[in-house]
mmCIF file with all atom_site columns, C-alpha atoms in Angstrom:
data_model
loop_
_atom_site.group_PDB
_atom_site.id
_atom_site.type_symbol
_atom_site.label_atom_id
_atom_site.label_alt_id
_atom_site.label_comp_id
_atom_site.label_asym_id
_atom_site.label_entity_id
_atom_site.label_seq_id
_atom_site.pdbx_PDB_ins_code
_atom_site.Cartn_x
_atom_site.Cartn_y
_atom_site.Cartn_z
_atom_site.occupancy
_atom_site.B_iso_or_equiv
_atom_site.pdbx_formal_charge
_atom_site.auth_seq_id
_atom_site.auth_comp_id
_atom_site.auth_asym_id
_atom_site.auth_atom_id
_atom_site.pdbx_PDB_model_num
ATOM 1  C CA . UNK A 1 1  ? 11.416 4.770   21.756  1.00 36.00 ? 1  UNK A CA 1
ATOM 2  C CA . UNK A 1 2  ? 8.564  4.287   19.690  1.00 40.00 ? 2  UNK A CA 1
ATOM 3  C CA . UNK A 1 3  ? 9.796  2.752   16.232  1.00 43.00 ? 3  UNK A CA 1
ATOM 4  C CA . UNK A 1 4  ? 7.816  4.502   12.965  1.00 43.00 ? 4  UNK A CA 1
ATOM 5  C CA . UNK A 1 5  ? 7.681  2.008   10.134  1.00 41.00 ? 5  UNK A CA 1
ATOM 6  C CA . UNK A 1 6  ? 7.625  3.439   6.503   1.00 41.00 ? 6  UNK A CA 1
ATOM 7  C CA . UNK A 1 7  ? 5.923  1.353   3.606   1.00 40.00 ? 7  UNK A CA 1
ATOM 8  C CA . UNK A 1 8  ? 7.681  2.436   0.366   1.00 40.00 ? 8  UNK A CA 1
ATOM 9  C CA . UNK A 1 9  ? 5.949  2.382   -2.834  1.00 42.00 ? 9  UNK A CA 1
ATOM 10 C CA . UNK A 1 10 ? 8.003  2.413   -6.150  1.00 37.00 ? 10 UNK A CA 1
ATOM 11 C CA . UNK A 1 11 ? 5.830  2.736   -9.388  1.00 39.00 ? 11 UNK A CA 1
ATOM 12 C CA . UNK A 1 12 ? 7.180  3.280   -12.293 1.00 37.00 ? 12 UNK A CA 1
ATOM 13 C CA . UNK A 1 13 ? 4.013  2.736   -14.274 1.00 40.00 ? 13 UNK A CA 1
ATOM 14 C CA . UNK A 1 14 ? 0.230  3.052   -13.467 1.00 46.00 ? 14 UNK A CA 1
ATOM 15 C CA . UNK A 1 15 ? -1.275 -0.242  -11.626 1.00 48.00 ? 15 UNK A CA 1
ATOM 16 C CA . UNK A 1 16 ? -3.022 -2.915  -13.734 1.00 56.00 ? 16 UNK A CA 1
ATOM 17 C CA . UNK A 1 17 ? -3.448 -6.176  -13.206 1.00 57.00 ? 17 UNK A CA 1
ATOM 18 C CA . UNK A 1 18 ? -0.413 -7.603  -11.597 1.00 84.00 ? 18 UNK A CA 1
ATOM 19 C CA . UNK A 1 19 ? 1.710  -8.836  -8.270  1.00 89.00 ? 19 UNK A CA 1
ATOM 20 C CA . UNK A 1 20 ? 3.381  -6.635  -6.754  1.00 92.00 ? 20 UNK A CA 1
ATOM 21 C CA . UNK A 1 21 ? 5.920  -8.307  -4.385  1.00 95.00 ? 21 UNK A CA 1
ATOM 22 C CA . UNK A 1 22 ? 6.270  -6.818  -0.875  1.00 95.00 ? 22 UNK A CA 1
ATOM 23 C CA . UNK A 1 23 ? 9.673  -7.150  0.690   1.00 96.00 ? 23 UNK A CA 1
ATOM 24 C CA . UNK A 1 24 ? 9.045  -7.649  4.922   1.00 95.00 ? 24 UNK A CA 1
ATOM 25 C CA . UNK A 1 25 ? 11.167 -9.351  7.527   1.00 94.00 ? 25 UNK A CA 1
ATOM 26 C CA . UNK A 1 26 ? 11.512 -12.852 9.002   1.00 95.00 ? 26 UNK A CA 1
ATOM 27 C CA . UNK A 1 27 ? 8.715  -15.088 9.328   1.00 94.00 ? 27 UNK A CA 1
ATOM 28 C CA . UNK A 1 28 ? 8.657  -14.840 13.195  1.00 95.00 ? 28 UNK A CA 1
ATOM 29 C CA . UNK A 1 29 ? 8.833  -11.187 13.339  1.00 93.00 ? 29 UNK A CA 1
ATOM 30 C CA . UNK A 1 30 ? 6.613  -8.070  12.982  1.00 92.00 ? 30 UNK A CA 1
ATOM 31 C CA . UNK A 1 31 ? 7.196  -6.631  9.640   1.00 93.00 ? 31 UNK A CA 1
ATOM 32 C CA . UNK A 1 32 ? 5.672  -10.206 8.164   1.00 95.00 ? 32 UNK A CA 1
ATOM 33 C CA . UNK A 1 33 ? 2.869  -10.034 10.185  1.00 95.00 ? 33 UNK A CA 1
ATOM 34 C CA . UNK A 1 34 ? 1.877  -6.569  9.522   1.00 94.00 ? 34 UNK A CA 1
ATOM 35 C CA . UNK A 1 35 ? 2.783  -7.294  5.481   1.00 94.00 ? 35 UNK A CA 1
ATOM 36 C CA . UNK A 1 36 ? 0.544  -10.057 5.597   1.00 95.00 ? 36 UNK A CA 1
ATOM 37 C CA . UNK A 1 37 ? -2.321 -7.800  7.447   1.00 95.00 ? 37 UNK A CA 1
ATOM 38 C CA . UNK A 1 38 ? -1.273 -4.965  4.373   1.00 93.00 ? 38 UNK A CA 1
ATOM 39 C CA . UNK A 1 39 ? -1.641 -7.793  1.604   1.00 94.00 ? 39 UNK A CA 1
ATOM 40 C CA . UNK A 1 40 ? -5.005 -9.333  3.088   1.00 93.00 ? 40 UNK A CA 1
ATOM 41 C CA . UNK A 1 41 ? -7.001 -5.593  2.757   1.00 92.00 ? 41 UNK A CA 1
ATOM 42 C CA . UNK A 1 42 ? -4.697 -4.600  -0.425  1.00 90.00 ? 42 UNK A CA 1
ATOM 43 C CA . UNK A 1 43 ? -5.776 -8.361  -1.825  1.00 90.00 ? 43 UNK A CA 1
ATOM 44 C CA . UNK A 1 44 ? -9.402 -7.631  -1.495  1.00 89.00 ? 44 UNK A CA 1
ATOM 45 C CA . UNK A 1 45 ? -9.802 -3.819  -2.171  1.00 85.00 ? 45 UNK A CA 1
ATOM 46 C CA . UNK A 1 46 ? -6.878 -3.673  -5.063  1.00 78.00 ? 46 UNK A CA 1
ATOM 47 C CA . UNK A 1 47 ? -8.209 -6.397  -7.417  1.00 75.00 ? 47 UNK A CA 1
ATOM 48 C CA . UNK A 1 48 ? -7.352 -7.398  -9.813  1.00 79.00 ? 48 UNK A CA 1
ATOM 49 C CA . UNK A 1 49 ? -3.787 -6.593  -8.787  1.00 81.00 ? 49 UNK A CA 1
ATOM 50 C CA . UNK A 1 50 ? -2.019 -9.022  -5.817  1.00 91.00 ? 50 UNK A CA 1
ATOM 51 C CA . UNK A 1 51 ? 0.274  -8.025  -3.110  1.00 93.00 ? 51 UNK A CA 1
ATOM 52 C CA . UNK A 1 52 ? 2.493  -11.051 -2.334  1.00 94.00 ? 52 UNK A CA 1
ATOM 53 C CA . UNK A 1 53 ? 4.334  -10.736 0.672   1.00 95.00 ? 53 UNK A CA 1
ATOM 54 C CA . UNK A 1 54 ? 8.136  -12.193 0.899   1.00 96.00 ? 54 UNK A CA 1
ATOM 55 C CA . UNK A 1 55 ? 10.434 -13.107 3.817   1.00 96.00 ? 55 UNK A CA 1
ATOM 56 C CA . UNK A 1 56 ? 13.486 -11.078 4.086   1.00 96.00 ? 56 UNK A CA 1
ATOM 57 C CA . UNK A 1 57 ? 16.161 -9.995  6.231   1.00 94.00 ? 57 UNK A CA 1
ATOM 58 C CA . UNK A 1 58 ? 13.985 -6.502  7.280   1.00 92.00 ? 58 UNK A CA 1
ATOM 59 C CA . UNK A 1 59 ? 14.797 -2.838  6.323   1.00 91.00 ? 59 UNK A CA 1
ATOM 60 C CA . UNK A 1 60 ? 18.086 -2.823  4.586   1.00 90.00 ? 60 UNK A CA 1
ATOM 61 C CA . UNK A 1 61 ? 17.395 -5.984  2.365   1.00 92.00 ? 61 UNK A CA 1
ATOM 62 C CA . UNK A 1 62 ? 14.274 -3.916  1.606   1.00 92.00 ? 62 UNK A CA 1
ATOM 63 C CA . UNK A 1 63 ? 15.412 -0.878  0.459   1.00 91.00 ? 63 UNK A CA 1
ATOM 64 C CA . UNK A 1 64 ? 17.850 -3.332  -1.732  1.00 90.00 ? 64 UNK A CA 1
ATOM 65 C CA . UNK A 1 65 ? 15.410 -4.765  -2.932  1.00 92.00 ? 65 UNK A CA 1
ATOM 66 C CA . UNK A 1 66 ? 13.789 -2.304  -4.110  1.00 90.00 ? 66 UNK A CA 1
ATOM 67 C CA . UNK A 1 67 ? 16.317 -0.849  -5.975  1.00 88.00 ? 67 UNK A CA 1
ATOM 68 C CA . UNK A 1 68 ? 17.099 -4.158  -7.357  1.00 91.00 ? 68 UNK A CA 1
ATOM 69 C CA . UNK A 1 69 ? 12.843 -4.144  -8.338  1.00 92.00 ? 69 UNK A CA 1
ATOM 70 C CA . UNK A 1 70 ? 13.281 -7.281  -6.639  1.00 94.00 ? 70 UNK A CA 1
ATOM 71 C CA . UNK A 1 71 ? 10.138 -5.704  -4.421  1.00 94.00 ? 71 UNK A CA 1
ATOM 72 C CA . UNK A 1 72 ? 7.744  -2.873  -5.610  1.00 92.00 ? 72 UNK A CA 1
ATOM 73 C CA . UNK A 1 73 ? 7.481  -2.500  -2.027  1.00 91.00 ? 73 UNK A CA 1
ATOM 74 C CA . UNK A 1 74 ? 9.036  -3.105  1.409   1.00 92.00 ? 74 UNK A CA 1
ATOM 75 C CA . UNK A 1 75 ? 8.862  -2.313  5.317   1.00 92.00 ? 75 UNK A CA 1
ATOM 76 C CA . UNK A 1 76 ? 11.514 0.108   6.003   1.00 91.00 ? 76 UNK A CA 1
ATOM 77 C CA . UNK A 1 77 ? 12.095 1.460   9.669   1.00 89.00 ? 77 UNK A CA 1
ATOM 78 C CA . UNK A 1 78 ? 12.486 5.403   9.688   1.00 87.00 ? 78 UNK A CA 1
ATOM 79 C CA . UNK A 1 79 ? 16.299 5.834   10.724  1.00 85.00 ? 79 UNK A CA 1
ATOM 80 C CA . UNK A 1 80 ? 16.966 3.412   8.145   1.00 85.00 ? 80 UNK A CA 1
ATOM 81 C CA . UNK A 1 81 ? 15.203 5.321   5.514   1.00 83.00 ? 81 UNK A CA 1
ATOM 82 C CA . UNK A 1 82 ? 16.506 8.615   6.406   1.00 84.00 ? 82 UNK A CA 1
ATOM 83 C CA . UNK A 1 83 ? 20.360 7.594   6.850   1.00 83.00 ? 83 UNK A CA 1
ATOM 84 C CA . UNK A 1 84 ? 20.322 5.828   3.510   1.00 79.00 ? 84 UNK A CA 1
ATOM 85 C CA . UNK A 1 85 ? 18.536 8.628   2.261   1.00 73.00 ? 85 UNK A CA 1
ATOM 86 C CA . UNK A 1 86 ? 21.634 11.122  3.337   1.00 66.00 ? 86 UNK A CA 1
ATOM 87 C CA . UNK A 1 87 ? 24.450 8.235   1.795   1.00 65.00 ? 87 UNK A CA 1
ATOM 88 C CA . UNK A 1 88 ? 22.529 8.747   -1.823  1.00 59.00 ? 88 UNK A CA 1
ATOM 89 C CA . UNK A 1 89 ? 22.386 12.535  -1.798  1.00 54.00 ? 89 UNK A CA 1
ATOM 90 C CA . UNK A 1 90 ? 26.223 12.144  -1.403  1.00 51.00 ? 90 UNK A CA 1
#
């Protein structure tokens, strides 16, 4: 099964200078690693604005975070995404 990975973006104004926080996984796993690789190229081609990565529990605490604007963005698996997507249209 080959797992598709959604980065969510929630802006709510245009970009200036500012962090935005990134919402990934656990330290040891692959969402932090591939935030990290996201921030490093974001870091250097969206100055002045940062992208600060931030350990989390993965997809759900994510999308909570998000709505929280704990994160302005977060690693989200695709089921994930699309189930919670079906709960809100509810």
């Amino acid at each position: 099964m080959k797992i598709k990975l959604l980065l969510l973006t929630l802006f709510t104004s245009s970009i200036s200078a500012q962090t935005l926080n990134m919402g990934t996984g656990g330290e040891s796993g692959n969402y932090y690693q591939m935030g990290q690789d996201i921030a490093s190229y974001c870091n250097t081609e969206l100055s002045p604005s940062t992208v600060n990565i931030m350990q989390s529990g993965g997809s759900i605490s994510n999308l909570v975070g998000m709505q929280n604007k704990q994160y302005s963005l977060g690693m989200v698996q695709e089921d994930v995404l699309f189930y919670n997507a079906k709960i809100i249209e509810r």
